[in-house]
Tab-separated table of C-alpha atoms in Angstrom:
chain	number	residue	atom	x	y	z
Z	1	MET	CA	127.061	84.973	86.504
Z	2	GLY	CA	125.414	84.487	82.951
Z	3	ASN	CA	121.637	83.821	82.291
Z	4	ARG	CA	121.020	80.411	81.100
Z	5	ASN	CA	117.407	81.274	79.645
Z	6	GLY	CA	118.944	82.865	76.324
Z	7	ALA	CA	117.596	86.481	75.655
Z	8	ARG	CA	115.133	86.057	78.323
Z	9	ARG	CA	115.776	88.267	81.428
Z	10	ARG	CA	114.617	86.912	84.568
Z	11	GLY	CA	114.252	88.563	87.832
Z	12	LEU	CA	113.902	87.218	91.642
Z	13	ALA	CA	111.539	89.135	94.295
Z	14	ILE	CA	112.117	87.418	97.901
Z	15	GLY	CA	109.748	88.980	100.579
Z	16	CYS	CA	110.050	89.470	104.345
Z	17	GLY	CA	109.231	86.682	106.850
Z	18	GLY	CA	111.551	86.391	109.915
Z	19	THR	CA	113.166	83.410	111.143
Z	20	VAL	CA	110.783	80.961	110.446
Z	21	GLY	CA	109.991	82.679	106.778
Z	22	MET	CA	113.757	82.474	106.149
Z	23	ALA	CA	113.573	78.674	106.237
Z	24	TRP	CA	110.621	78.599	104.053
Z	25	ILE	CA	112.449	80.874	101.540
Z	26	VAL	CA	115.291	78.536	101.285
Z	27	ALA	CA	112.806	75.609	100.725
Z	28	ALA	CA	111.141	77.379	97.878
Z	29	LEU	CA	114.638	78.458	96.535
Z	30	ALA	CA	115.402	74.638	96.275
Z	31	ALA	CA	111.869	74.214	94.616
Z	32	VAL	CA	112.723	76.796	91.926
Z	33	ARG	CA	116.049	75.611	91.353
Z	34	ASP	CA	114.911	71.619	90.801
Z	35	VAL	CA	111.852	72.302	89.025
Z	36	LEU	CA	112.806	75.220	86.967
Z	37	ASP	CA	116.405	73.716	86.106
Z	38	TRP	CA	117.443	77.371	87.277
Z	39	ASP	CA	119.954	78.668	89.351
Z	40	PRO	CA	118.582	81.495	91.452
Z	41	ARG	CA	122.214	83.080	91.561
Z	42	THR	CA	122.013	83.671	87.801
Z	43	ALA	CA	118.898	86.152	87.942
Z	44	ASP	CA	119.348	89.294	86.138
Z	45	VAL	CA	117.884	91.174	88.971
Z	46	MET	CA	117.383	90.333	92.377
Z	47	ILE	CA	115.282	92.191	94.669
Z	48	GLY	CA	114.797	91.170	98.611
Z	49	THR	CA	113.146	92.627	101.576
Z	50	SER	CA	114.253	91.882	105.157
Z	51	ALA	CA	114.374	88.163	105.213
Z	52	GLY	CA	114.476	88.312	101.532
Z	53	ALA	CA	117.412	90.841	101.820
Z	54	GLU	CA	119.261	88.372	104.011
Z	55	ALA	CA	118.556	85.679	101.629
Z	56	LEU	CA	119.969	87.652	98.670
Z	57	THR	CA	122.820	88.757	100.690
Z	58	MET	CA	123.757	85.005	100.534
Z	59	LEU	CA	122.932	84.232	97.136
Z	60	GLY	CA	124.555	87.559	95.660
Z	61	SER	CA	127.519	86.788	97.648
Z	62	GLY	CA	127.496	83.239	95.678
Z	63	ILE	CA	126.288	80.972	98.066
Z	64	GLY	CA	124.355	78.274	96.515
Z	65	VAL	CA	121.041	76.785	97.385
Z	66	ASP	CA	122.740	73.458	98.496
Z	67	GLU	CA	124.899	75.414	101.053
Z	68	LEU	CA	121.523	77.138	102.092
Z	69	ILE	CA	119.875	73.570	102.588
Z	70	ALA	CA	122.751	72.504	104.528
Z	71	MET	CA	122.611	75.856	106.757
Z	72	GLN	CA	119.052	75.156	107.499
Z	73	ARG	CA	120.012	71.654	108.524
Z	74	GLY	CA	122.666	72.323	110.494
Z	75	THR	CA	125.174	70.425	108.329
Z	76	SER	CA	127.005	73.312	106.743
Z	77	ALA	CA	130.733	73.518	106.944
Z	78	HIS	CA	130.651	77.230	105.879
Z	79	PRO	CA	131.583	79.304	109.525
Z	80	ILE	CA	129.582	82.385	108.445
Z	81	LEU	CA	126.657	80.543	107.663
Z	82	THR	CA	127.141	77.874	110.775
Z	83	ALA	CA	127.443	81.118	113.284
Z	84	HIS	CA	124.468	82.823	111.357
Z	85	LEU	CA	121.991	80.597	112.879
Z	86	ARG	CA	123.120	80.904	116.295
Z	87	TRP	CA	122.999	84.714	115.740
Z	88	GLU	CA	119.193	84.811	114.953
Z	89	PRO	CA	117.395	87.396	117.042
Z	90	GLY	CA	115.241	84.986	119.193
Z	91	ARG	CA	111.391	84.973	119.601
Z	92	PHE	CA	110.536	88.288	121.211
Z	93	PRO	CA	111.924	91.780	120.882
Z	94	PRO	CA	113.951	93.179	123.939
Z	95	LEU	CA	112.394	96.099	125.572
Z	96	PRO	CA	112.043	99.016	123.305
Z	97	ARG	CA	113.639	102.163	124.204
Z	98	PRO	CA	111.278	104.884	125.477
Z	99	SER	CA	111.119	107.218	122.295
Z	100	LEU	CA	108.686	107.509	119.419
Z	101	GLY	CA	109.481	107.935	115.875
Z	102	ALA	CA	108.319	110.574	113.928
Z	103	PRO	CA	105.857	109.701	111.298
Z	104	GLY	CA	104.788	113.205	110.138
Z	105	ARG	CA	103.949	113.438	106.582
Z	106	ALA	CA	103.931	109.432	106.328
Z	107	VAL	CA	100.500	109.251	108.302
Z	108	ARG	CA	98.842	112.159	106.697
Z	109	GLU	CA	99.896	110.972	103.116
Z	110	LEU	CA	99.784	107.315	103.503
Z	111	LEU	CA	96.229	107.226	105.112
Z	112	ALA	CA	94.901	109.681	102.688
Z	113	ARG	CA	95.599	107.167	99.856
Z	114	PRO	CA	92.778	105.295	98.657
Z	115	GLY	CA	92.573	101.550	98.340
Z	116	ASN	CA	96.028	100.771	100.107
Z	117	GLY	CA	95.203	98.443	102.608
Z	118	HIS	CA	98.744	98.219	103.558
Z	119	ALA	CA	99.028	102.208	104.616
Z	120	LEU	CA	97.805	101.831	107.915
Z	121	LEU	CA	100.656	99.505	108.799
Z	122	THR	CA	103.235	101.490	106.878
Z	123	ALA	CA	102.410	104.958	108.509
Z	124	GLY	CA	101.892	103.037	112.040
Z	125	SER	CA	105.597	101.678	111.776
Z	126	GLY	CA	106.675	105.664	112.818
Z	127	LEU	CA	104.660	105.622	115.805
Z	128	LEU	CA	106.114	102.336	117.293
Z	129	PRO	CA	109.025	102.756	120.031
Z	130	LYS	CA	112.380	102.834	118.901
Z	131	GLY	CA	113.483	99.013	118.888
Z	132	GLY	CA	116.404	97.929	121.174
Z	133	GLY	CA	117.449	95.016	119.130
Z	134	ASP	CA	120.919	94.469	118.369
Z	135	PRO	CA	121.527	94.124	114.194
Z	136	ALA	CA	125.101	93.221	114.789
Z	137	TRP	CA	124.610	89.573	113.263
Z	138	LEU	CA	123.187	91.003	110.200
Z	139	GLN	CA	126.301	93.030	109.943
Z	140	ARG	CA	128.602	90.198	110.427
Z	141	LEU	CA	126.774	88.205	107.847
Z	142	ALA	CA	127.267	90.799	105.209
Z	143	GLU	CA	131.125	91.476	106.221
Z	144	GLY	CA	131.762	87.644	106.702
Z	145	LEU	CA	130.617	86.897	103.077
Z	146	ASN	CA	132.179	89.910	101.636
Z	147	PRO	CA	135.473	90.831	103.380
Z	148	GLY	CA	136.898	93.888	101.901
Z	149	ARG	CA	133.627	94.670	99.897
Z	150	ASP	CA	131.080	97.294	99.892
Z	151	TRP	CA	128.520	95.139	98.165
Z	152	VAL	CA	127.817	91.525	96.874
Z	153	PRO	CA	129.389	90.242	93.653
Z	154	HIS	CA	126.004	90.324	91.848
Z	155	PRO	CA	125.984	93.151	90.001
Z	156	ALA	CA	122.277	93.711	90.420
Z	157	THR	CA	121.100	92.823	94.112
Z	158	TRP	CA	118.495	95.101	95.549
Z	159	LEU	CA	117.716	95.478	99.081
Z	160	VAL	CA	114.500	97.311	100.125
Z	161	ALA	CA	113.768	99.369	103.265
Z	162	MET	CA	111.425	102.307	104.092
Z	163	ASP	CA	112.186	105.788	104.659
Z	164	ASN	CA	110.827	106.157	108.265
Z	165	ALA	CA	109.485	109.591	107.653
Z	166	THR	CA	108.072	109.572	104.385
Z	167	GLY	CA	107.044	105.733	103.673
Z	168	GLU	CA	109.090	106.058	100.551
Z	169	ARG	CA	110.403	102.472	99.680
Z	170	VAL	CA	114.138	102.755	98.623
Z	171	ALA	CA	115.788	99.625	96.683
Z	172	PHE	CA	119.377	100.042	97.989
Z	173	GLY	CA	121.911	98.670	95.191
Z	174	SER	CA	119.735	99.768	92.258
Z	175	PRO	CA	120.590	102.847	89.975
Z	176	SER	CA	118.116	105.567	91.718
Z	177	ALA	CA	119.271	104.508	95.159
Z	178	PRO	CA	121.504	106.548	97.565
Z	179	ASP	CA	124.804	105.034	98.038
Z	180	ALA	CA	124.994	102.428	101.033
Z	181	ASN	CA	127.438	99.849	101.955
Z	182	LEU	CA	126.094	96.056	102.070
Z	183	GLY	CA	125.782	96.033	105.910
Z	184	ALA	CA	123.759	99.003	106.102
Z	185	ALA	CA	121.242	98.363	103.583
Z	186	LEU	CA	121.055	94.872	105.176
Z	187	ARG	CA	120.300	96.273	108.683
Z	188	ALA	CA	118.016	98.770	107.473
Z	189	SER	CA	116.023	96.142	105.122
Z	190	TRP	CA	115.782	94.223	108.393
Z	191	ALA	CA	114.848	96.914	111.111
Z	192	VAL	CA	111.724	95.514	112.251
Z	193	PRO	CA	109.724	98.745	113.727
Z	194	GLY	CA	109.660	98.329	117.354
Z	195	TRP	CA	112.378	95.542	117.436
Z	196	PHE	CA	115.640	97.088	115.842
Z	197	PRO	CA	116.406	100.750	115.213
Z	198	ALA	CA	116.192	102.490	112.419
Z	199	VAL	CA	119.357	102.827	109.987
Z	200	PRO	CA	120.645	106.046	109.220
Z	201	ILE	CA	121.655	106.266	105.687
Z	202	ALA	CA	122.507	109.433	103.723
Z	203	GLY	CA	120.931	111.628	106.205
Z	204	ARG	CA	117.487	109.760	106.273
Z	205	HIS	CA	116.261	106.963	108.689
Z	206	PHE	CA	115.220	103.664	107.187
Z	207	VAL	CA	113.277	100.621	108.653
Z	208	ASP	CA	112.312	97.178	107.373
Z	209	GLY	CA	110.957	97.428	103.847
Z	210	GLY	CA	108.262	94.840	104.840
Z	211	ALA	CA	106.588	97.952	106.695
Z	212	ALA	CA	105.622	99.108	103.284
Z	213	SER	CA	105.443	96.159	101.001
Z	214	THR	CA	106.154	92.356	101.645
Z	215	ALA	CA	108.094	91.993	98.479
Z	216	SER	CA	108.159	95.279	96.348
Z	217	ALA	CA	108.227	93.273	93.379
Z	218	ASP	CA	106.760	96.512	91.080
Z	219	LEU	CA	110.002	97.953	91.893
Z	220	LEU	CA	111.506	95.739	89.000
Z	221	ILE	CA	109.519	97.340	86.425
Z	222	PRO	CA	112.479	99.650	85.465
Z	223	ALA	CA	114.624	96.565	84.927
Z	224	GLY	CA	113.113	95.371	81.591
Z	225	LEU	CA	112.637	91.961	82.706
Z	226	ASP	CA	110.603	89.146	80.815
Z	227	GLU	CA	109.749	86.906	83.967
Z	228	VAL	CA	109.958	87.540	87.601
Z	229	VAL	CA	109.956	84.383	90.171
Z	230	VAL	CA	108.233	86.013	93.331
Z	231	ILE	CA	108.827	84.072	96.663
Z	232	ALA	CA	106.702	85.610	99.689
Z	233	PRO	CA	106.145	83.891	102.717
Z	234	MET	CA	104.316	86.663	104.497
Z	235	ALA	CA	101.676	86.886	101.710
Z	236	SER	CA	98.989	84.153	100.541
Z	237	THR	CA	96.691	83.544	97.361
Z	238	GLY	CA	93.403	84.706	98.907
Z	239	ARG	CA	92.237	85.031	102.582
Z	240	LEU	CA	93.154	82.384	104.632
Z	241	PRO	CA	90.849	81.531	107.639
Z	242	ILE	CA	91.961	82.364	111.273
Z	243	THR	CA	92.345	78.996	112.865
Z	244	GLY	CA	93.342	80.192	116.636
Z	245	PRO	CA	93.490	83.214	118.604
Z	246	GLY	CA	97.171	83.360	117.997
Z	247	HIS	CA	96.706	83.626	114.381
Z	248	PHE	CA	94.428	86.754	114.603
Z	249	LEU	CA	97.070	89.525	114.199
Z	250	GLU	CA	98.922	87.509	111.853
Z	251	ARG	CA	96.127	87.007	109.346
Z	252	GLN	CA	95.394	90.675	109.556
Z	253	LEU	CA	98.863	91.465	108.523
Z	254	ARG	CA	99.110	88.705	106.105
Z	255	ASN	CA	95.811	89.808	104.327
Z	256	ARG	CA	96.950	93.341	103.785
Z	257	MET	CA	100.584	92.172	102.655
Z	258	SER	CA	98.785	89.790	100.538
Z	259	GLU	CA	96.657	92.532	98.727
Z	260	LYS	CA	99.396	94.706	98.202
Z	261	LEU	CA	101.437	92.092	96.589
Z	262	ASP	CA	98.261	91.038	94.233
Z	263	ALA	CA	98.390	94.886	93.310
Z	264	GLU	CA	102.089	94.758	92.500
Z	265	ILE	CA	102.286	91.501	90.660
Z	266	ALA	CA	98.921	93.077	88.510
Z	267	LEU	CA	101.317	96.267	87.626
Z	268	LEU	CA	104.346	93.948	86.529
Z	269	ARG	CA	101.756	91.843	84.422
Z	270	ALA	CA	100.552	94.890	82.741
Z	271	THR	CA	103.784	95.665	81.410
Z	272	GLY	CA	104.245	92.259	79.760
Z	273	VAL	CA	106.183	90.661	82.441
Z	274	LYS	CA	105.329	87.169	83.038
Z	275	VAL	CA	105.113	86.031	86.745
Z	276	LEU	CA	105.545	83.075	88.906
Z	277	ARG	CA	104.164	83.354	92.536
Z	278	ILE	CA	105.238	81.149	95.294
Z	279	ASP	CA	103.668	81.895	98.671
Z	280	ALA	CA	102.310	80.354	102.039
Z	281	THR	CA	99.559	77.967	102.022
Z	282	ALA	CA	97.415	77.497	105.121
Z	283	GLU	CA	99.167	74.075	105.428
Z	284	ASP	CA	102.467	75.836	105.532
Z	285	LEU	CA	100.981	78.250	108.075
Z	286	ALA	CA	99.891	75.382	110.560
Z	287	VAL	CA	103.491	74.232	110.876
Z	288	MET	CA	105.225	77.762	110.894
Z	289	GLY	CA	102.927	79.034	113.780
Z	290	PRO	CA	101.622	82.783	114.227
Z	291	ASN	CA	105.018	84.227	115.357
Z	292	PHE	CA	107.493	84.237	112.569
Z	293	MET	CA	110.576	84.963	114.757
Z	294	ASP	CA	109.994	81.517	116.430
Z	295	GLY	CA	113.314	79.645	115.664
Z	296	ARG	CA	111.765	76.475	117.364
Z	297	ARG	CA	109.773	76.131	114.327
Z	298	ARG	CA	112.336	76.697	111.702
Z	299	LEU	CA	113.835	73.300	111.264
Z	300	ASP	CA	110.255	71.748	110.712
Z	301	THR	CA	109.041	74.498	108.614
Z	302	PHE	CA	111.782	74.123	106.100
Z	303	GLU	CA	111.488	70.267	105.918
Z	304	HIS	CA	107.691	70.412	105.327
Z	305	SER	CA	108.257	73.540	103.083
Z	306	LEU	CA	110.466	71.300	100.860
Z	307	GLY	CA	107.417	69.583	99.575
Z	308	SER	CA	104.723	72.132	99.984
Z	309	THR	CA	106.773	74.709	97.882
Z	310	ARG	CA	107.937	72.268	95.300
Z	311	ARG	CA	104.424	71.500	94.670
Z	312	GLN	CA	103.130	74.962	94.303
Z	313	VAL	CA	106.104	75.751	91.224
Z	314	GLU	CA	105.082	72.078	89.643
Z	315	GLN	CA	101.357	73.142	89.513
Z	316	GLY	CA	102.202	76.914	88.751
Z	317	ALA	CA	103.437	78.619	85.642
Z	318	PHE	CA	104.853	82.040	84.378
Z	319	ALA	CA	101.545	84.178	83.719
């Protein structure tokens, strides 16, 4: 897969978002492709977290935007993608297993960091009961799209998970990460604390990278990129008002994730990288609802976001 932007190197960062966020992500990918005239599969480096890792597993395996759109609309003839929506984890987690994680040093160090509004969420992930969800649907996706392979064909696809003991973010697939096969890395990136169990890799245990950062865009700094497209359904520009009791907790989480993404984008820009940010608006969230795992809202979210994300890209610019 070549780069259609001449000498300019463009990266893609896709954040977490659950089932509904994944539908929003596909709409945003369609907007990026159409408005920028750019195939996201040609990104020089791609980094994804949780639902973003799920999306990159598809893109990195060669699945194009049209096929992702067909999957969301239920018109895909691809056997793996058609089955994938049927395998989604449901609206609520199963009863957790009665055992606690061991946050240890993560709690002490992360809470001691000044100015990190995301630190409490990161540290708290280790306090939640062990998730009882079955991540086999993610393993089937990874293996079904890449039979006989340990990783996707795209040479620089990075999937982010968080070390449950230390809070460290690890981008599996990147040069500095421990070896992991695609299925394990995807399950780790999607291992929502309290919902899915942590995934053992290289003697450590990893959970959803979204517990540390919604998109981990700053981990792209060593890649030497000129531009980065950031797609982040769990972040918003500015603080959005609470529109109902169901949105209270969602807004608390969103505000912290947005602040962290603000800081990461500032770090990228400080190195000379131009960033195009696409995130969820108040209008998007009115359709998406407060529970991002509520698959009943998936199709409405997708159809609405085709327009809303396109307007963002049309009105935005790399800056």
